[in-house]
mmCIF file with all atom_site columns, C-alpha atoms in Angstrom:
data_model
loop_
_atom_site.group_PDB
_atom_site.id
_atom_site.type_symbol
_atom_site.label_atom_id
_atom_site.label_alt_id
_atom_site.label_comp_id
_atom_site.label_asym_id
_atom_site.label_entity_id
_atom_site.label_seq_id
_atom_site.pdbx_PDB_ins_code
_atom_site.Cartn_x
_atom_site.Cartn_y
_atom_site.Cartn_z
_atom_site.occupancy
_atom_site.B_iso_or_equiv
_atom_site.pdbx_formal_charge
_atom_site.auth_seq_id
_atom_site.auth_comp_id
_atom_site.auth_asym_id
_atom_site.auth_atom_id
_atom_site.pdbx_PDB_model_num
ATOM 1   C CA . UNK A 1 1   ? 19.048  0.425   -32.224 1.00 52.00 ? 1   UNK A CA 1
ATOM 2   C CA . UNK A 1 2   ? 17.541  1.170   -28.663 1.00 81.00 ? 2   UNK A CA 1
ATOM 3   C CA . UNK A 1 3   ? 18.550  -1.105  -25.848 1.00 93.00 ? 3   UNK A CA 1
ATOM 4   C CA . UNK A 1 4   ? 14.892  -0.939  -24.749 1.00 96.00 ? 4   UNK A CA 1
ATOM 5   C CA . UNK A 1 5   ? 11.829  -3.373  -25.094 1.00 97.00 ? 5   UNK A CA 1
ATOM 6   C CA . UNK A 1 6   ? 9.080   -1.336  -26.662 1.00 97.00 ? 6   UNK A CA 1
ATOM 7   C CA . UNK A 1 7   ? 5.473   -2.218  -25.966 1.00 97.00 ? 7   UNK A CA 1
ATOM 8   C CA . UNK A 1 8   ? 2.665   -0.604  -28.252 1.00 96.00 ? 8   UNK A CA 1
ATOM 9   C CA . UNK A 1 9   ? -0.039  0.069   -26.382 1.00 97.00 ? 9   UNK A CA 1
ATOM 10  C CA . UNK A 1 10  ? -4.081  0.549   -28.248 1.00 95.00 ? 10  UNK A CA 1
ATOM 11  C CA . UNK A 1 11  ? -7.275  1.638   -26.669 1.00 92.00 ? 11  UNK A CA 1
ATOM 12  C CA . UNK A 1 12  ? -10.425 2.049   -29.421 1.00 90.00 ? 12  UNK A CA 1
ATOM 13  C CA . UNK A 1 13  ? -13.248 2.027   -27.299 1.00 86.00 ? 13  UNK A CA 1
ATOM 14  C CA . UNK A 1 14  ? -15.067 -1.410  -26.481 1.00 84.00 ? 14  UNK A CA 1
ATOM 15  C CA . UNK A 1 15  ? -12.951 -3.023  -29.141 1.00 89.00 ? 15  UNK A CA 1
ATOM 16  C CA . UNK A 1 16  ? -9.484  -3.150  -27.883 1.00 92.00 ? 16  UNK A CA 1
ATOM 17  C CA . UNK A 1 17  ? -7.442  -2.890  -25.085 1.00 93.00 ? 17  UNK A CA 1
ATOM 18  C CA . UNK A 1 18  ? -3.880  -3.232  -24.739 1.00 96.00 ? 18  UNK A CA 1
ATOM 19  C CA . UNK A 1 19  ? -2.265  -1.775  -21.185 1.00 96.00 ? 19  UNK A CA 1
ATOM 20  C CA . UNK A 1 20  ? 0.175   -2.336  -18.823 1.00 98.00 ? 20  UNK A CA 1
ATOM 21  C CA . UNK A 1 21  ? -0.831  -3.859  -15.526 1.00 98.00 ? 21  UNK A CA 1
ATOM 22  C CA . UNK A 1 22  ? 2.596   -3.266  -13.713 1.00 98.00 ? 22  UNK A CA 1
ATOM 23  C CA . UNK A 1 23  ? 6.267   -1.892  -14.453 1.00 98.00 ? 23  UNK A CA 1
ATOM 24  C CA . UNK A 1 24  ? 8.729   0.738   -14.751 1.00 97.00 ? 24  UNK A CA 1
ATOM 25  C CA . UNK A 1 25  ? 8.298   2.708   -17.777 1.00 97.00 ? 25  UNK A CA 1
ATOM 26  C CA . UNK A 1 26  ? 12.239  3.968   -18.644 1.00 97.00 ? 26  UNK A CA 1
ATOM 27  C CA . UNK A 1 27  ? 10.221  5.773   -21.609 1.00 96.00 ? 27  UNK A CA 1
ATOM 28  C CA . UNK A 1 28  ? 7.010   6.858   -23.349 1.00 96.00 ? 28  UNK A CA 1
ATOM 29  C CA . UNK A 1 29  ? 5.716   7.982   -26.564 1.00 96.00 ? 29  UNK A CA 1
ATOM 30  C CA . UNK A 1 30  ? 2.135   9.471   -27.655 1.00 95.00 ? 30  UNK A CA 1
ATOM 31  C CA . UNK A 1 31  ? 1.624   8.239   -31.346 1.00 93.00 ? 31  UNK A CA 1
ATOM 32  C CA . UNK A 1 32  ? -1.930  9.648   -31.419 1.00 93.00 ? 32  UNK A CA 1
ATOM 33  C CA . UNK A 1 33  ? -4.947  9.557   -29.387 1.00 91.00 ? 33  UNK A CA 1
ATOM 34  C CA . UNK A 1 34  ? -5.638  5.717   -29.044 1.00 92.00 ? 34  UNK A CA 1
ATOM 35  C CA . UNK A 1 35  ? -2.140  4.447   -29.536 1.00 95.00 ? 35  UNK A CA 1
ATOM 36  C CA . UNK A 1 36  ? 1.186   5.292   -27.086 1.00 96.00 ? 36  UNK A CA 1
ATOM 37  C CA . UNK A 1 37  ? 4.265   3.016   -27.097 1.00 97.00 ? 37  UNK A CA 1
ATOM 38  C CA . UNK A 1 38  ? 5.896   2.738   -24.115 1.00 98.00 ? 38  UNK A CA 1
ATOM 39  C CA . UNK A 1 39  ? 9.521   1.351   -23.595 1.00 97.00 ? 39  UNK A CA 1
ATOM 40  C CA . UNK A 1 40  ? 11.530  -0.964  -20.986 1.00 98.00 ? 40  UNK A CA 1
ATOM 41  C CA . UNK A 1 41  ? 15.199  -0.961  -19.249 1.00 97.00 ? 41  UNK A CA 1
ATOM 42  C CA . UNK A 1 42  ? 16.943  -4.784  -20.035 1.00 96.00 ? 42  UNK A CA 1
ATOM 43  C CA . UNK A 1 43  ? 16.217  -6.561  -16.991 1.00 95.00 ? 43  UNK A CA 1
ATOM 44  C CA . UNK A 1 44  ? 12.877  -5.194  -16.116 1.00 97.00 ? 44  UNK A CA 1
ATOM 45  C CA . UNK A 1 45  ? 9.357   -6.927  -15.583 1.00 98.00 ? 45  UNK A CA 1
ATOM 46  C CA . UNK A 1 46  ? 5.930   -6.082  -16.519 1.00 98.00 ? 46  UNK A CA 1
ATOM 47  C CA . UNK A 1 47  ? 2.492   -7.315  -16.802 1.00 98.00 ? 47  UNK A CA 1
ATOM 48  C CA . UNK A 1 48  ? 1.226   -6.699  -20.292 1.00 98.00 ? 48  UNK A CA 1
ATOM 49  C CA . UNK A 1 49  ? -2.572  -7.001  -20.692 1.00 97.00 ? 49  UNK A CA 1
ATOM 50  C CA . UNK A 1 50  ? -4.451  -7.991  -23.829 1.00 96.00 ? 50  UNK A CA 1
ATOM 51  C CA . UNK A 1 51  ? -7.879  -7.585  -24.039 1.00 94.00 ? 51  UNK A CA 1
ATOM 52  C CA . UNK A 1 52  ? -10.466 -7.498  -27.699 1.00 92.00 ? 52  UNK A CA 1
ATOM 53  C CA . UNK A 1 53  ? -14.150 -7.732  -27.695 1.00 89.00 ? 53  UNK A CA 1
ATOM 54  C CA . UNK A 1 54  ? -16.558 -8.336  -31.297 1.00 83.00 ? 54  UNK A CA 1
ATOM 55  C CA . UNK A 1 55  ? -20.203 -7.459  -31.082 1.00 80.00 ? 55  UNK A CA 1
ATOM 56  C CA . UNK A 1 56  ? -20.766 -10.576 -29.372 1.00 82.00 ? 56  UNK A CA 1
ATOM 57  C CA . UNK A 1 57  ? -18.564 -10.405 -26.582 1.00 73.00 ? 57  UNK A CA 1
ATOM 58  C CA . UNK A 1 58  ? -15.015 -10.825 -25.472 1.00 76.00 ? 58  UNK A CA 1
ATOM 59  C CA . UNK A 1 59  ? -13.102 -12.749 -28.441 1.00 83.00 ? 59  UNK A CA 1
ATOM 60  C CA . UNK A 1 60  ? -9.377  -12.215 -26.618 1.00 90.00 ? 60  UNK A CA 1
ATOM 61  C CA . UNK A 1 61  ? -8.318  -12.188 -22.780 1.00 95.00 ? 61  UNK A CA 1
ATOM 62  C CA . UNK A 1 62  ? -4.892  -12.497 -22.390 1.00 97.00 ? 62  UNK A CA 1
ATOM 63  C CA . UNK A 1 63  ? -2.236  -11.762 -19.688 1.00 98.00 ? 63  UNK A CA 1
ATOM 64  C CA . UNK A 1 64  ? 1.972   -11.858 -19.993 1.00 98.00 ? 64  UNK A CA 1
ATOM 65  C CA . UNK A 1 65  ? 4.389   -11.223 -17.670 1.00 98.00 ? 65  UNK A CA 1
ATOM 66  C CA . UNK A 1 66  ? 7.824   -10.518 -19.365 1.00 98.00 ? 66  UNK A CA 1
ATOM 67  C CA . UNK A 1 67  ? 11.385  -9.745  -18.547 1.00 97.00 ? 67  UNK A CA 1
ATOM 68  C CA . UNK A 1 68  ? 12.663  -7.060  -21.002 1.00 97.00 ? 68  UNK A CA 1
ATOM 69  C CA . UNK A 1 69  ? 15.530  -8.745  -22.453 1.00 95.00 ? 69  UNK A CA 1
ATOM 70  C CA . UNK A 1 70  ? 18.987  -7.116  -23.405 1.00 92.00 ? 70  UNK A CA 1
ATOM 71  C CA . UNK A 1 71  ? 20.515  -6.671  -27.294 1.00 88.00 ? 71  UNK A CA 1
ATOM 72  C CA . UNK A 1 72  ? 20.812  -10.054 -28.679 1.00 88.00 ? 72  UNK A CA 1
ATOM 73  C CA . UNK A 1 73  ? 19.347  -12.025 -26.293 1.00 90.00 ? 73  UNK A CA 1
ATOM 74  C CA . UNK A 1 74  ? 16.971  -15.210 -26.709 1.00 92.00 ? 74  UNK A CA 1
ATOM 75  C CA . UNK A 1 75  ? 13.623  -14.137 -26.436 1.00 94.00 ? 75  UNK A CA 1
ATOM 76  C CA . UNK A 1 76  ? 10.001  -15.179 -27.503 1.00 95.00 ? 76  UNK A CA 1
ATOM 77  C CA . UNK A 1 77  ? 7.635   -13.015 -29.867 1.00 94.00 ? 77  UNK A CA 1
ATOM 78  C CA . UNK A 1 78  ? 4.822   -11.413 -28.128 1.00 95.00 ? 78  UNK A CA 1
ATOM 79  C CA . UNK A 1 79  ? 2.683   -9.516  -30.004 1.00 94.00 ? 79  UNK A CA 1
ATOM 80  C CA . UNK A 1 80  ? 2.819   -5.788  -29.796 1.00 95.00 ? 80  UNK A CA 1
ATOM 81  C CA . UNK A 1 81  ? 6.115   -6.360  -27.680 1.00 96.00 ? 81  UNK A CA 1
ATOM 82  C CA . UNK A 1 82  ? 9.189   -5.517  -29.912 1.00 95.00 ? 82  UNK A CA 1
ATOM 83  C CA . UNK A 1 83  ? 11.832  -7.520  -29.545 1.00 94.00 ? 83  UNK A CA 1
ATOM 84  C CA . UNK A 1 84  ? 10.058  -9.807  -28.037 1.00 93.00 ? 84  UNK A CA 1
ATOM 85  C CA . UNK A 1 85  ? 10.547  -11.097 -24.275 1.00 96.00 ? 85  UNK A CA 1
ATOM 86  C CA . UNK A 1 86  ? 11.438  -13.507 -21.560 1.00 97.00 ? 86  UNK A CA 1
ATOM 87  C CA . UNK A 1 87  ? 7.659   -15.120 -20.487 1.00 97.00 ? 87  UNK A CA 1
ATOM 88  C CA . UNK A 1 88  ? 7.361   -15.533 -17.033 1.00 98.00 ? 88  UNK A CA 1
ATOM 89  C CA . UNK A 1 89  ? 3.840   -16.066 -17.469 1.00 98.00 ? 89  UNK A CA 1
ATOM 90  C CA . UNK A 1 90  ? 1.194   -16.329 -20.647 1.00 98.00 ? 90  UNK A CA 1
ATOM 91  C CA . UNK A 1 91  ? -2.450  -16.786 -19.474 1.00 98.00 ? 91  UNK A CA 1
ATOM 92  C CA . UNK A 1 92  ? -5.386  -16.538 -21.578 1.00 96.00 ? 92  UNK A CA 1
ATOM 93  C CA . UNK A 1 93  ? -9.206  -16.473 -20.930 1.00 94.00 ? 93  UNK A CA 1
ATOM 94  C CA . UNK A 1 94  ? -10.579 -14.200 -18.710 1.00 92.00 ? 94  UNK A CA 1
ATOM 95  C CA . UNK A 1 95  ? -11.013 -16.575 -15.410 1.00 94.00 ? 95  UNK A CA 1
ATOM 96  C CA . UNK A 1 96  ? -7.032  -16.635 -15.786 1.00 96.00 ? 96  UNK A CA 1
ATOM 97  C CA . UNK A 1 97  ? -6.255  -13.112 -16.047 1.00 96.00 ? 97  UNK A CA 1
ATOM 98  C CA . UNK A 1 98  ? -8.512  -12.080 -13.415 1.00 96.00 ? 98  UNK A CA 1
ATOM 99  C CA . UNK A 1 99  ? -7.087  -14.570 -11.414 1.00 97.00 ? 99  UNK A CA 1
ATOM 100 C CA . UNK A 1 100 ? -3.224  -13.650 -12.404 1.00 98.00 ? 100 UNK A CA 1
ATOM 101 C CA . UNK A 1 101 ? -4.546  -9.561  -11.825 1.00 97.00 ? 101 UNK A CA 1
ATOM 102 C CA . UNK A 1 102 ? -5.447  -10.682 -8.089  1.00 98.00 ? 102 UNK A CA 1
ATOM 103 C CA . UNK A 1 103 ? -2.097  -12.544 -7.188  1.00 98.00 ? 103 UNK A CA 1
ATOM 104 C CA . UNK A 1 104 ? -0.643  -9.302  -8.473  1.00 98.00 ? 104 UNK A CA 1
ATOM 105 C CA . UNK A 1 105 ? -2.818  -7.142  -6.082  1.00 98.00 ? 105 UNK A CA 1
ATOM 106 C CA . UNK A 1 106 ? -2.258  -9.253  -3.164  1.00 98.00 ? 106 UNK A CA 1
ATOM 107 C CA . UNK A 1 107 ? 1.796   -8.651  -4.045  1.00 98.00 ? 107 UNK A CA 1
ATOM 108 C CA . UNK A 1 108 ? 1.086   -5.241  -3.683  1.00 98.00 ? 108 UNK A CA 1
ATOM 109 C CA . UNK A 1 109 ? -1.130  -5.248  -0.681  1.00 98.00 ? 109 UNK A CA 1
ATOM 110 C CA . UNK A 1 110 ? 1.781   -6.490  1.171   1.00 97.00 ? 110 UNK A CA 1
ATOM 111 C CA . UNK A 1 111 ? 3.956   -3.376  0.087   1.00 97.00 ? 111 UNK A CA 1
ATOM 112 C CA . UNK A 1 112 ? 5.491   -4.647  -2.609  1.00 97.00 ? 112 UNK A CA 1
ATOM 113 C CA . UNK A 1 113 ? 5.827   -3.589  -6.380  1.00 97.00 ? 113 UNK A CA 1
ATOM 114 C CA . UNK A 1 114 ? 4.779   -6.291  -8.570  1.00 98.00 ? 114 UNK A CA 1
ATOM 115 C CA . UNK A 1 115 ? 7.630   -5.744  -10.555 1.00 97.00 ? 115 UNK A CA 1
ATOM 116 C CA . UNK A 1 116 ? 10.084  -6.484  -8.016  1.00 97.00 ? 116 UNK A CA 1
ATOM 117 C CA . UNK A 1 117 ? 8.632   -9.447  -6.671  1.00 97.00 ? 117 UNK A CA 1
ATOM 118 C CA . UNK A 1 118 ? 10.409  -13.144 -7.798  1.00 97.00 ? 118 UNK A CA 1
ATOM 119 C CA . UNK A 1 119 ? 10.482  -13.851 -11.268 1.00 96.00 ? 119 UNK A CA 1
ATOM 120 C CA . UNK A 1 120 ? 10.343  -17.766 -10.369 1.00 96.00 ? 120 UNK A CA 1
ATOM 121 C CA . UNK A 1 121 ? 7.258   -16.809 -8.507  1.00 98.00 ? 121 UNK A CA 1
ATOM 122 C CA . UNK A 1 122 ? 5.395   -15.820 -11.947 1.00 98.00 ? 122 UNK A CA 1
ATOM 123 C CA . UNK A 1 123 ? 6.398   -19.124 -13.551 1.00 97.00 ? 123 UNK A CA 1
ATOM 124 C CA . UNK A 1 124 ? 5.097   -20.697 -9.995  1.00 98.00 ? 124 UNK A CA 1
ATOM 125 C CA . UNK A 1 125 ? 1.949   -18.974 -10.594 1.00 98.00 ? 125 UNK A CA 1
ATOM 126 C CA . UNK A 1 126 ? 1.947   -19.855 -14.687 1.00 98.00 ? 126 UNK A CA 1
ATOM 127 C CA . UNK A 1 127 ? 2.355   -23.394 -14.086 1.00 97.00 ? 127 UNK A CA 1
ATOM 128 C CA . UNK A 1 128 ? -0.529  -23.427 -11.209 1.00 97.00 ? 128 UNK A CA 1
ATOM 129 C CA . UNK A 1 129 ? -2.670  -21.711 -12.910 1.00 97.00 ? 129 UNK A CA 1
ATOM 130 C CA . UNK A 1 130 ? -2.779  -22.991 -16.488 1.00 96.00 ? 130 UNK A CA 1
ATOM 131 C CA . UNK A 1 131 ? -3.463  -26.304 -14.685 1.00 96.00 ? 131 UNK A CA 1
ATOM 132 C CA . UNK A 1 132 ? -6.438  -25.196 -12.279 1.00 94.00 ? 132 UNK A CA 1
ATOM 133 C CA . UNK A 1 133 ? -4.621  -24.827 -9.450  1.00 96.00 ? 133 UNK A CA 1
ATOM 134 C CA . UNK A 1 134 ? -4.502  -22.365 -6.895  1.00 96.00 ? 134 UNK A CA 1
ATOM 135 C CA . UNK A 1 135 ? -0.573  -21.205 -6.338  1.00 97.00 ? 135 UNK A CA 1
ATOM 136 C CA . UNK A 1 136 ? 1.262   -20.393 -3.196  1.00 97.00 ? 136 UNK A CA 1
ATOM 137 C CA . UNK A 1 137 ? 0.819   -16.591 -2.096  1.00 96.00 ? 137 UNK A CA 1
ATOM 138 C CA . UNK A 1 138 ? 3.572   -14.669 -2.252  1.00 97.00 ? 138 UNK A CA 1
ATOM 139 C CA . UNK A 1 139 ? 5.167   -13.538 1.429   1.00 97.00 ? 139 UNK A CA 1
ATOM 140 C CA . UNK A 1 140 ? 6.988   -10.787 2.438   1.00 97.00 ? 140 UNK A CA 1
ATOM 141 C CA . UNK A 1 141 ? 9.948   -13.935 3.784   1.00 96.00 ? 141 UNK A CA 1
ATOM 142 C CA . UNK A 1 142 ? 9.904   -15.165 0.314   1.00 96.00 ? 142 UNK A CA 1
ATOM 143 C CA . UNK A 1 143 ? 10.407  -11.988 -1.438  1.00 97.00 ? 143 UNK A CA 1
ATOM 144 C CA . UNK A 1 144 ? 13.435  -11.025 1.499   1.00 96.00 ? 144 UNK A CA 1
ATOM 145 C CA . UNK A 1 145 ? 14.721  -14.447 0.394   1.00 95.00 ? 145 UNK A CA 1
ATOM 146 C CA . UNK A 1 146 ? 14.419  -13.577 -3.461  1.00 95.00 ? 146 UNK A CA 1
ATOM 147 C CA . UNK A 1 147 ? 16.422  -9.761  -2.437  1.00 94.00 ? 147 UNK A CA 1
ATOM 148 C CA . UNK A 1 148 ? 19.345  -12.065 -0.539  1.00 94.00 ? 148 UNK A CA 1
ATOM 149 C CA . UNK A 1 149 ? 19.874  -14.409 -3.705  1.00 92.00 ? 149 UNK A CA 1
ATOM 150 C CA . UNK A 1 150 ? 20.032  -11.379 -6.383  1.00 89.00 ? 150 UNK A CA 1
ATOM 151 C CA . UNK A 1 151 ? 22.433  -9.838  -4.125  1.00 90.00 ? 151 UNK A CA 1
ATOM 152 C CA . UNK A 1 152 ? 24.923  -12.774 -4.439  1.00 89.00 ? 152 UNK A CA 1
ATOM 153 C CA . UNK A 1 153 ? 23.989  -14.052 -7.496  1.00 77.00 ? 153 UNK A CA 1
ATOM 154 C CA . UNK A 1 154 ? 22.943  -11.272 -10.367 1.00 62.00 ? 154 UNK A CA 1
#
């Protein structure tokens, strides 16, 4: 059994379309043209984007940001995500995502990977944002503060 958290990812053209926003891909394999899984190190985060459309539109707009988890740990079932994974944050409806897509561009217009920033800052966001509220922006002071507290407490 592989330590990893596997994510299968689909494209069919203006139907479906799973990707990953953000992350560090420890691994990667092609299953065929529309379908690729791709695999993360215990510990890691990434933004995991859901998106299906019917003839009359968008049906599904989702958004998760997950912490791969490590061999028997807790974690919640996402689909297409196997085991599962820690949420940090589970949007849905496209006002949301877009939304959640430009807090993680202005994370990485200061410098920053998204995937390194605060995990407490994508439950900050969550819990704004599934209320209608606007969250905090993330700084380049809070994420130095986030670096000094993993340092003495992993």
């Amino acid at each position: 059994m592989s330590d990893l958290t596997h994510v299968e990812l689909l494209w069919l053209e203006k139907r479906i379309e799973n990707w990953i926003r953000f992350g560090r891909v420890a691994a990667e394999q092609i299953l065929d043209r529309g379908r690729r899984v791709v695999s993360f190190a215990p510990g890691s985060i990434f933004a995991f984007v859901r998106w299906t459309s019917s003839d009359y539109g968008t049906v599904v707009s989702k958004i998760d940001i997950l912490r791969a988890v490590t061999p028997g740990q807790r974690c919640a079932t996402v689909p297409y995500v196997r085991p599962g994974g820690d949420i940090l944050l589970r949007l849905s409806g496209w006002p949301k995502v877009e939304r959640v897509l430009q807090l993680i561009d202005a994370v990485e217009a200061l410098g920053i990977n998204a995937a390194d920033a605060a995990p407490d800052y994508w439950h900050h966001a969550h819990n704004r944002l599934s209320v209608g509220e606007s969250p905090r922006p993330y700084t380049r002071s809070r994420h130095q503060i986030w670096l000094q507290r993993r340092k003495i407490a992993p």
